[in-house]
Coordinates of C-alpha atoms in Angstrom, one line a residue:
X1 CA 133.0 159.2 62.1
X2 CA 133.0 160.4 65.9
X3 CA 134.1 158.1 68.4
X4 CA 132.5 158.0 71.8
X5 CA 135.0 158.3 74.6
X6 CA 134.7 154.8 77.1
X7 CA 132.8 155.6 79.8
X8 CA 134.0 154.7 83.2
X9 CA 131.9 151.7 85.1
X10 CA 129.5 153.3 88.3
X11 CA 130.7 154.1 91.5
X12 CA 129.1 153.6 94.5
X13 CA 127.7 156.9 95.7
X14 CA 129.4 158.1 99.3
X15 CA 127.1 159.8 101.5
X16 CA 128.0 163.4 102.7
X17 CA 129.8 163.0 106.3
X18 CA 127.7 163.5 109.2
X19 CA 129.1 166.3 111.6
X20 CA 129.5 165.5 115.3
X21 CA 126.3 167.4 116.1
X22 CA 124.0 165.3 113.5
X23 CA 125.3 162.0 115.1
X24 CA 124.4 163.0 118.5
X25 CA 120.8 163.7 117.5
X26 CA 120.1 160.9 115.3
X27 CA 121.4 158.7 118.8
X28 CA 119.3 160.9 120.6
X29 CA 116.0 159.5 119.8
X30 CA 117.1 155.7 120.2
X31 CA 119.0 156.6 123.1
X32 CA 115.6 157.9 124.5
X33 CA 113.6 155.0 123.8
X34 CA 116.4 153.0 125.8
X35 CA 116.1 154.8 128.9
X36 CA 112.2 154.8 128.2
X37 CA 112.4 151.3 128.3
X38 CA 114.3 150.5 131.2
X39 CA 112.4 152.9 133.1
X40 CA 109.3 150.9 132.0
X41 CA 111.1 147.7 133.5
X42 CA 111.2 149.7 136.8
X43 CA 108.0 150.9 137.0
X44 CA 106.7 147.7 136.2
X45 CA 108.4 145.8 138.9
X46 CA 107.7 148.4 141.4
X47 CA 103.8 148.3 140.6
X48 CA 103.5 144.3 140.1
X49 CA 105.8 142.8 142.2
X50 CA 106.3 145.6 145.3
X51 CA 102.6 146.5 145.8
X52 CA 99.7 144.4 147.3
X53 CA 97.3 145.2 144.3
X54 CA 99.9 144.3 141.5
X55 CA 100.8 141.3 142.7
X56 CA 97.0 140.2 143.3
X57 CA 96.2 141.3 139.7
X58 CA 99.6 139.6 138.1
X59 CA 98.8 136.3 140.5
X60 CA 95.2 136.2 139.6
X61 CA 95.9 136.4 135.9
X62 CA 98.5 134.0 136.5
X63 CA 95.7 131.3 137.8
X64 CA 93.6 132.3 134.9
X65 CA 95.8 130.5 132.8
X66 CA 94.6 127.5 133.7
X67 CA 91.8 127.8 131.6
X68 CA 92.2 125.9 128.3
X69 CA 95.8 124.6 129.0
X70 CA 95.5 121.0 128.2
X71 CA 94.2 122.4 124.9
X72 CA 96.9 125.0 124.5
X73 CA 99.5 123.4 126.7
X74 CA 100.7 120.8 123.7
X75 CA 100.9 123.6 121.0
X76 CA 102.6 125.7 122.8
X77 CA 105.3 123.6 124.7
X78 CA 106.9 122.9 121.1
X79 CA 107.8 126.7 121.0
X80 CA 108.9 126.8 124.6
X81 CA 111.6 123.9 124.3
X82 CA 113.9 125.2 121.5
X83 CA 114.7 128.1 123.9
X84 CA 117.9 126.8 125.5
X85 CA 121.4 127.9 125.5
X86 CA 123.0 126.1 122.4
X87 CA 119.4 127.8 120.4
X88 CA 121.2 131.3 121.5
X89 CA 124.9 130.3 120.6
X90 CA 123.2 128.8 116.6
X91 CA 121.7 132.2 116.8
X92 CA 124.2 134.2 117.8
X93 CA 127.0 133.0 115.4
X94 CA 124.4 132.5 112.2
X95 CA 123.4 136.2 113.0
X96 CA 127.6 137.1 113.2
X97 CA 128.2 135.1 110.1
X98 CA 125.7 136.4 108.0
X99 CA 126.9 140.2 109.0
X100 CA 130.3 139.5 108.2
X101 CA 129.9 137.4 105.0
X102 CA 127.7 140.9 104.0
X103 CA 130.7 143.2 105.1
X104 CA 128.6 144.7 107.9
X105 CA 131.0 144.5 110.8
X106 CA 128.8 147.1 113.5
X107 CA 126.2 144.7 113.0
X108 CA 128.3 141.6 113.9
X109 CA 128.8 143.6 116.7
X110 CA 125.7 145.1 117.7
X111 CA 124.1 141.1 117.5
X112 CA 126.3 140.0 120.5
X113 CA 125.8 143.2 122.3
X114 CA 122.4 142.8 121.7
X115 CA 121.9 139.0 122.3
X116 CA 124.4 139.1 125.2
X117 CA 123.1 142.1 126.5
X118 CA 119.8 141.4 126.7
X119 CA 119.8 137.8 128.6
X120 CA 122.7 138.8 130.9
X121 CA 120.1 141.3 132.1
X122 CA 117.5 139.7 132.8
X123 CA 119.0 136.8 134.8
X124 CA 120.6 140.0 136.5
X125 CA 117.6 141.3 137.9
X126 CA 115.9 137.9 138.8
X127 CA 118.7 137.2 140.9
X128 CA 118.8 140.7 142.6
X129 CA 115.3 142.3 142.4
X130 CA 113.5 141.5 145.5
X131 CA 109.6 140.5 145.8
X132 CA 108.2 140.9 149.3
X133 CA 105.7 138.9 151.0
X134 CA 102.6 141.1 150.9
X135 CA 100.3 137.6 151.9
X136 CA 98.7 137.3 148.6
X137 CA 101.1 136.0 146.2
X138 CA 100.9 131.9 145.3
X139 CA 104.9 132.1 144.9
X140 CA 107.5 134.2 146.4
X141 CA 110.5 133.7 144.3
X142 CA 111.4 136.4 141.7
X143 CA 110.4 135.4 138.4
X144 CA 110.7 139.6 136.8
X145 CA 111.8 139.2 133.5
X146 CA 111.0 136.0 131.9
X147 CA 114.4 134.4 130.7
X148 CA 112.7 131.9 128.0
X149 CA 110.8 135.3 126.5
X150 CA 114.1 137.1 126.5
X151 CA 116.0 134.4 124.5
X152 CA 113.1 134.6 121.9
X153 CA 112.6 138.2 122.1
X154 CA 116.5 139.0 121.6
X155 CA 116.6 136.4 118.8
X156 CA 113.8 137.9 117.1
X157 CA 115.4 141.8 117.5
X158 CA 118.8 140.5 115.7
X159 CA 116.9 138.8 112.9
X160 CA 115.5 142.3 112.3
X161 CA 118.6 143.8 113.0
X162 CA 120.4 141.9 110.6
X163 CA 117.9 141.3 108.0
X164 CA 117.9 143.2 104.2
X165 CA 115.6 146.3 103.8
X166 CA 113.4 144.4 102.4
X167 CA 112.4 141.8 104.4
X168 CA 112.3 143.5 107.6
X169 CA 108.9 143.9 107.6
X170 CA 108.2 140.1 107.4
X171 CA 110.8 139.7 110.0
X172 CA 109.2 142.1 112.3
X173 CA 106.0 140.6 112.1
X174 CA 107.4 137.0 112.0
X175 CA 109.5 138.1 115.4
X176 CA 106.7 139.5 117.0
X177 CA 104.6 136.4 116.9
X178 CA 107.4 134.1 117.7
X179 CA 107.9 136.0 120.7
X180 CA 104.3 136.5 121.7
X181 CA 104.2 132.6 121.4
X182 CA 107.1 132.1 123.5
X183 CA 105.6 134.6 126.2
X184 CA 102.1 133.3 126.1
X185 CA 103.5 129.5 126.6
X186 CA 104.9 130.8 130.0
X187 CA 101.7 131.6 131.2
X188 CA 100.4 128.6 129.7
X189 CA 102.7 126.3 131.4
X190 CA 102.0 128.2 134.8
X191 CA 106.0 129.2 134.6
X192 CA 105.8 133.4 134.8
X193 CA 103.3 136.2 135.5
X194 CA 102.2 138.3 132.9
X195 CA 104.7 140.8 134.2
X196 CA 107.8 139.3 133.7
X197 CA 107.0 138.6 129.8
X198 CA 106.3 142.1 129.2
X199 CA 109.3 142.7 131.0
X200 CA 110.9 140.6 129.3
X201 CA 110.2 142.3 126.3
X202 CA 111.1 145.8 127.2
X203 CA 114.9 144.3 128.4
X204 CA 115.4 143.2 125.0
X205 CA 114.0 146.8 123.5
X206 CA 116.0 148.8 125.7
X207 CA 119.2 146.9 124.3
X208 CA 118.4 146.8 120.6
X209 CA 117.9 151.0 120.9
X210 CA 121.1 151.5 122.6
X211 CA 122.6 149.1 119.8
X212 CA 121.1 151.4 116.9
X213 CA 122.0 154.5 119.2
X214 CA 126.2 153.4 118.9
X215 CA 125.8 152.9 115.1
X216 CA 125.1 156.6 114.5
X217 CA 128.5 157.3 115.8
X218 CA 130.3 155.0 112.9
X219 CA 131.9 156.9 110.1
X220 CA 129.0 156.5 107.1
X221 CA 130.0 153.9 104.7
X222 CA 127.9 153.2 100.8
X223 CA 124.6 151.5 101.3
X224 CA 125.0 148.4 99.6
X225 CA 123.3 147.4 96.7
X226 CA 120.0 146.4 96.6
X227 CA 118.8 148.7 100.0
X228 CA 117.0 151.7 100.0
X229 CA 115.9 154.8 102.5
X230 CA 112.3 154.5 102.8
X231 CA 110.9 152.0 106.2
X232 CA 108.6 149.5 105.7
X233 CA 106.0 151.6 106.8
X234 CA 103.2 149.6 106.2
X235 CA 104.4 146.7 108.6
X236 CA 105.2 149.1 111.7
X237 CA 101.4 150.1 110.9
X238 CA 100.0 147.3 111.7
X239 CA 102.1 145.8 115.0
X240 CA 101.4 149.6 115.9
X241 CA 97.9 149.7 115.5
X242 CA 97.9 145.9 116.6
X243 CA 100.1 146.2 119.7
X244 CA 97.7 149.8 120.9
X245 CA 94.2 148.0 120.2
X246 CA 95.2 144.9 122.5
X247 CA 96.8 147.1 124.8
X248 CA 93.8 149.6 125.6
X249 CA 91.5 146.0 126.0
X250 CA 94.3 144.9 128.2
X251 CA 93.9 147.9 130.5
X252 CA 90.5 148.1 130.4
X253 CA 90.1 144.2 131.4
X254 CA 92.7 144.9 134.1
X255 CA 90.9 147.8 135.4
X256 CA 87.9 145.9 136.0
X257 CA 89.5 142.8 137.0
X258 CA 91.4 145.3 139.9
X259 CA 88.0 146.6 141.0
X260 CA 86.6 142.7 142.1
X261 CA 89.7 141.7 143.3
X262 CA 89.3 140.3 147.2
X263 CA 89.6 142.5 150.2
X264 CA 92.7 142.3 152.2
X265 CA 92.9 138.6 154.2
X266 CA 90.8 137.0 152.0
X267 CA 91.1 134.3 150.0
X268 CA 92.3 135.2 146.4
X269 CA 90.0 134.2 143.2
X270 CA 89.1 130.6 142.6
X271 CA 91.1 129.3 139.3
X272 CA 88.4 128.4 137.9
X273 CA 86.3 131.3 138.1
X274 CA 84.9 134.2 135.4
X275 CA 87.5 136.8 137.2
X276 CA 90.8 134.6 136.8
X277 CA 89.8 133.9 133.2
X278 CA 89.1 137.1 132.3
X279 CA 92.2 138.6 134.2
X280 CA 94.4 136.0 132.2
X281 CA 92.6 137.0 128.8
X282 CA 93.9 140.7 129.9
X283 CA 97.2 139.4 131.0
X284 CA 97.8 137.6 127.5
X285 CA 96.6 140.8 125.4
X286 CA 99.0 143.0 127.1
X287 CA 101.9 140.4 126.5
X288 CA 101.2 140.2 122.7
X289 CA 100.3 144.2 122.7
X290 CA 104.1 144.5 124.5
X291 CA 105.6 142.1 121.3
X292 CA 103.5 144.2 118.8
X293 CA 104.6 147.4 120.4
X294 CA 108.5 146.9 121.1
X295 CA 109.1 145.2 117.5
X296 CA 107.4 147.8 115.6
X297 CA 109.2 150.6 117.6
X298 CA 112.6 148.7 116.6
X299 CA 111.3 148.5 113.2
X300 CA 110.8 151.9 112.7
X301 CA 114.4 152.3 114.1
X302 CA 115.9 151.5 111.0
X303 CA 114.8 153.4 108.7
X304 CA 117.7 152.8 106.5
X305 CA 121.3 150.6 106.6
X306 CA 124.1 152.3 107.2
X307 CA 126.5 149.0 106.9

C-alpha cells in the first residue's frame, strides 16, 4: 500500500519586497493629497476670513443658521457634548489597544500621529491666523478650523484607519455622518462659520494622508488572515458621488447668495430673511459634501493592509 508523505501545515505567503523606488511612488500619491489639503486650508482662510466678500458670505450663512434651531438645536447638542478631551484620550488608547492586540504596531502609531496631529493643528492656527476687521463680520475672533469638528473628524479617520477590510466601508460612511453631525451642530449652535468646519475637515485629511504616506516606507509584513486586496469600492462611490452632488448645489447656492449680498457700508442680511436661509442651506451642503469628500478619499487610501 502507498503511503502518503505528511504534508507540512500552510505558511503565511510573504509579499515580494518593495524596492526603494516603488515605496517612494506609492507615498507619492498620499503625500500629494496632503499637501493638496493643506493648501485647501490656506486658500480657504485667505478667501473667507482675509477678503470682504468671504467673510460676508461665511457671516451671512452663519445667521442663516438661525432658522430651525430650536428644532435642530436639541438633536444636535447630544452629538456636540461628547467632544471633550477625556472623548479623545478613550479614543486614542481604544484605537492603540486594538492595533497592538492585532499585531499592527505602524497603526498604533499612525493613530496618535494622526489624532495628535490633527487637533494640535488646528488649535495652532486659531491661535496664530489672523482675521482682519473688513467692517462686516458679526465677530472678529479667529474661529478657522473648528476644534469640536476636528475631534470628531480625527476620531472618525482612525476608526477607518484601524478598522478590518471589511468593515471599512461601514466605518467610512458611519464617520462621515458623525462628523457632518458634529460640524453641522456648530453652525446650529451659532459656535463656527461654515469655513472653519470644512477646514476643519481638510486638517484632519491632510494628516491621515501623510500617515498612510510613512507606512509605505515599512518593510512589508503577511496580510493577516481574513483581509484582502480589493477597496470597498462601492462605499467610496457613494460619499464620492454624495460629497460632489452637495458640493456643486453648495457652490451654486453660494454663487447666487454672493451676487445679493449688500453693497459696502450697508447693513448685512436680516437673520431672518430668504438670503441668510438659503446661504446657510449652502453653507451646510458644503460641510457634509467636505465629510463625504475627505472620508471617501481616505477610504480609497487603503486599498489594502499592509500590518
Amino acid at each position: 500500500m502507498t503511503t502518503m508523505a505528511p504534508t507540512s501545515p500552510p505558511r503565511s505567503v510573504q509579499p515580494a519586497p518593495q524596492s526603494g523606488a516603488a515605496r517612494f511612488w506609492g507615498a507619492a500619491v498620499p503625500i500629494a493629497a496632503a499637501v493638496l489639503s493643506a493648501v485647501a486650508v490656506v486658500v480657504l482662510w485667505w478667501v473667507f476670513v482675509t477678503t470682504r466678500s468671504g467673510q460676508l458670505l461665511d457671516d451671512v450663512a452663519a445667521l442663516g443658521a438661525a432658522f430651525g434651531r430650536d428644532t435642530l438645536e436639541p438633536l444636535l447638542t447630544p452629538v456636540l457634548t461628547i467632544v471633550s478631551i477625556p472623548f479623545v484620550a478613550a479614543a486614542l488608547i481604544a484605537a492603540v489597544a486594538l492595533a497592538v492586540l492585532q499585531r499592527r504596531q505602524s497603526i498604533a502609531v499612525g493613530a496618535v500621529v494622526l489624532l495628535g496631529g490633527a487637533n494640535l493643528t488646528t488649535q495652532l492656527l486659531k491661535a496664530v491666523l489672523p482675521r482682519p476687521d473688513l467692517d462686516v463680520t458679526y465677530a472678529l475672533g479667529n474661529s478657522l478650523p473648528s476644534g469640536h469638528t476636528t475631534v470628531a473628524a480625527s476620531v472618525a479617520a482612525t476608526a477607518l484607519l484601524i478598522a478590518p477590510h471589511r468593515l471599512r466601508g461601514v466605518v467610512a460612511v458611519a464617520g462621515a455622518v458623525y462628523a457632518s453631525l458634529t460640524g453641522l451642530g456648530t453652525l446650529v449652535g451659532g459656535w463656527h462659520r461654515p469655513s472653519d468646519v470644512v477646514a476643519a475637515y481638510l486638517v484632519v485629511a491632510a494628516w491621515y494622508f501623510l500617515v498612510e504616506a510613512s507606512r509605505q516606507f515599512r518593510s512589508a509584513t503577511p496580510l493577516p488572515r481574513g483581509y484582502r486586496t480589493a477597496p470597498p469600492v462601492n462605499a467610496a462611490a457613494v460619499l464620492g458621488g454624495l460629497g460632489l452632488l452637495s458640493g456643486v448645489v453648495a457652490v451654486a447656492i453660494g454663487a447666487w447668495v454672493l451676487a445679493e449680498l449688500p453693497a459696502p457700508g450697508t447693513v448685512i442680511m436680516d437673520p431672518g430673511s430668504a438670503g441668510t436661509t438659503l446661504a446657510y442651506a449652502g453653507g451646510s451642503l458644503a460641510v457634509a459634501a467636505t465629510a463625504c469628500l475627505t472620508m471617501g478619499s481616505m477610504l480609497v487610501m487603503r486599498p489594502y493592509e499592509r500590518g
